[in-house]
Amino acid sequence: MLTVKSVRHAYPERAGFSIKRELGYESHTFLHFFDSVELLVDGRIIKTEPHACIVYPARVPQYFMSSAPLTHDWIHFDGPIESVSRHGILPERVYYPESAD
């Protein structure tokens, strides 16, 4: 069973905002970016398209940065990460929802 610890929807950040968690976060993290960002995926930085989503498992390094103002959703949650995978969402993989607008 998954337990949501904290959540924010359409959270605004200033241009240049970044998160760099070299040791990851204590809980799993789901991120949805309304805007394009630089994002750490499998140990390398990629540039996403708008509406990218990713799940970082607990204690896995996290990094993202936006050169423009950013709006994003995030959820911190606990429980077996395999619960997410059972629904076809693999951790540390970028997804683009079909109807994100």
Coordinates of C-alpha atoms in Angstrom, one line a residue:
M1 CA 0.0 0.0 0.0
L2 CA 1.2 3.5 -0.9
T3 CA 1.0 6.3 1.6
V4 CA 1.1 10.0 0.4
K5 CA 3.3 12.1 2.7
S6 CA 3.0 15.5 0.9
V7 CA 1.6 16.9 -2.3
R8 CA 1.5 20.1 -4.3
H9 CA -0.4 20.9 -7.4
A10 CA 0.6 23.6 -10.0
Y11 CA 3.3 24.8 -7.7
P12 CA 5.1 27.9 -9.2
E13 CA 8.9 28.4 -9.1
R14 CA 11.1 31.2 -10.3
A15 CA 13.4 31.0 -13.3
G16 CA 16.6 29.2 -12.5
F17 CA 14.9 27.0 -9.8
S18 CA 16.7 23.7 -9.2
I19 CA 16.6 20.7 -7.0
K20 CA 19.8 18.7 -6.5
R21 CA 19.5 15.8 -4.1
E22 CA 22.7 13.7 -4.5
L23 CA 21.4 11.2 -1.9
G24 CA 17.8 11.3 -3.1
Y25 CA 14.9 11.9 -0.8
E26 CA 13.7 9.8 2.1
S27 CA 10.4 9.0 0.3
H28 CA 9.6 8.2 -3.3
T29 CA 8.9 11.3 -5.5
F30 CA 6.5 11.8 -8.4
L31 CA 7.1 14.9 -10.5
H32 CA 5.1 16.4 -13.3
F33 CA 6.5 19.4 -15.1
F34 CA 4.2 21.8 -16.9
D35 CA 7.3 23.3 -18.6
S36 CA 10.5 21.9 -20.1
V37 CA 13.3 21.2 -17.6
E38 CA 16.8 19.7 -17.4
L39 CA 16.2 16.4 -15.6
L40 CA 18.5 13.6 -14.2
V41 CA 17.5 10.2 -15.8
D42 CA 19.7 7.1 -15.4
G43 CA 22.7 9.2 -14.3
R44 CA 22.5 11.7 -17.2
I45 CA 20.9 15.1 -17.7
I46 CA 18.3 15.3 -20.5
K47 CA 16.1 18.2 -21.7
T48 CA 12.4 17.3 -21.4
E49 CA 9.4 18.5 -23.4
P50 CA 6.6 20.2 -21.4
H51 CA 4.4 17.8 -19.3
A52 CA 7.2 15.3 -18.6
C53 CA 6.5 13.0 -15.6
I54 CA 9.0 10.8 -13.6
V55 CA 9.0 8.8 -10.4
Y56 CA 12.2 8.7 -8.4
P57 CA 12.5 5.9 -5.8
A58 CA 13.5 6.8 -2.3
R59 CA 17.2 7.6 -1.8
V60 CA 17.9 7.7 -5.6
P61 CA 19.7 10.9 -6.7
Q62 CA 17.4 13.6 -8.0
Y63 CA 18.1 16.7 -10.1
F64 CA 16.0 19.1 -12.2
M65 CA 16.5 22.7 -13.2
S66 CA 14.4 25.2 -15.2
S67 CA 15.9 28.2 -16.9
A68 CA 12.4 29.8 -17.3
P69 CA 9.7 30.1 -14.7
L70 CA 8.4 26.7 -13.8
T71 CA 5.1 25.2 -12.7
H72 CA 5.0 21.6 -11.5
D73 CA 3.1 19.0 -9.4
W74 CA 4.9 16.8 -6.9
I75 CA 4.0 14.0 -4.5
H76 CA 6.2 12.4 -1.9
F77 CA 5.0 8.9 -0.9
D78 CA 6.1 5.8 0.9
G79 CA 5.4 2.1 0.4
P80 CA 6.7 -0.6 -2.0
I81 CA 7.9 1.0 -5.2
E82 CA 6.8 -2.2 -7.0
S83 CA 3.2 -1.0 -6.4
V84 CA 3.8 1.8 -9.0
S85 CA 5.4 -0.6 -11.4
R86 CA 2.4 -2.9 -11.3
H87 CA 0.5 0.0 -13.0
G88 CA 3.0 0.2 -15.8
I89 CA 5.0 3.1 -14.5
L90 CA 8.7 2.3 -14.2
P91 CA 10.8 4.4 -11.8
E92 CA 13.4 6.7 -13.3
R93 CA 11.7 6.7 -16.7
V94 CA 10.2 9.9 -18.3
Y95 CA 6.6 9.7 -19.4
Y96 CA 4.4 12.1 -21.3
P97 CA 0.6 11.9 -20.5
E98 CA -1.5 11.8 -23.6
S99 CA -3.9 14.6 -22.5
A100 CA -1.8 16.8 -20.2
D101 CA -3.4 20.0 -21.3

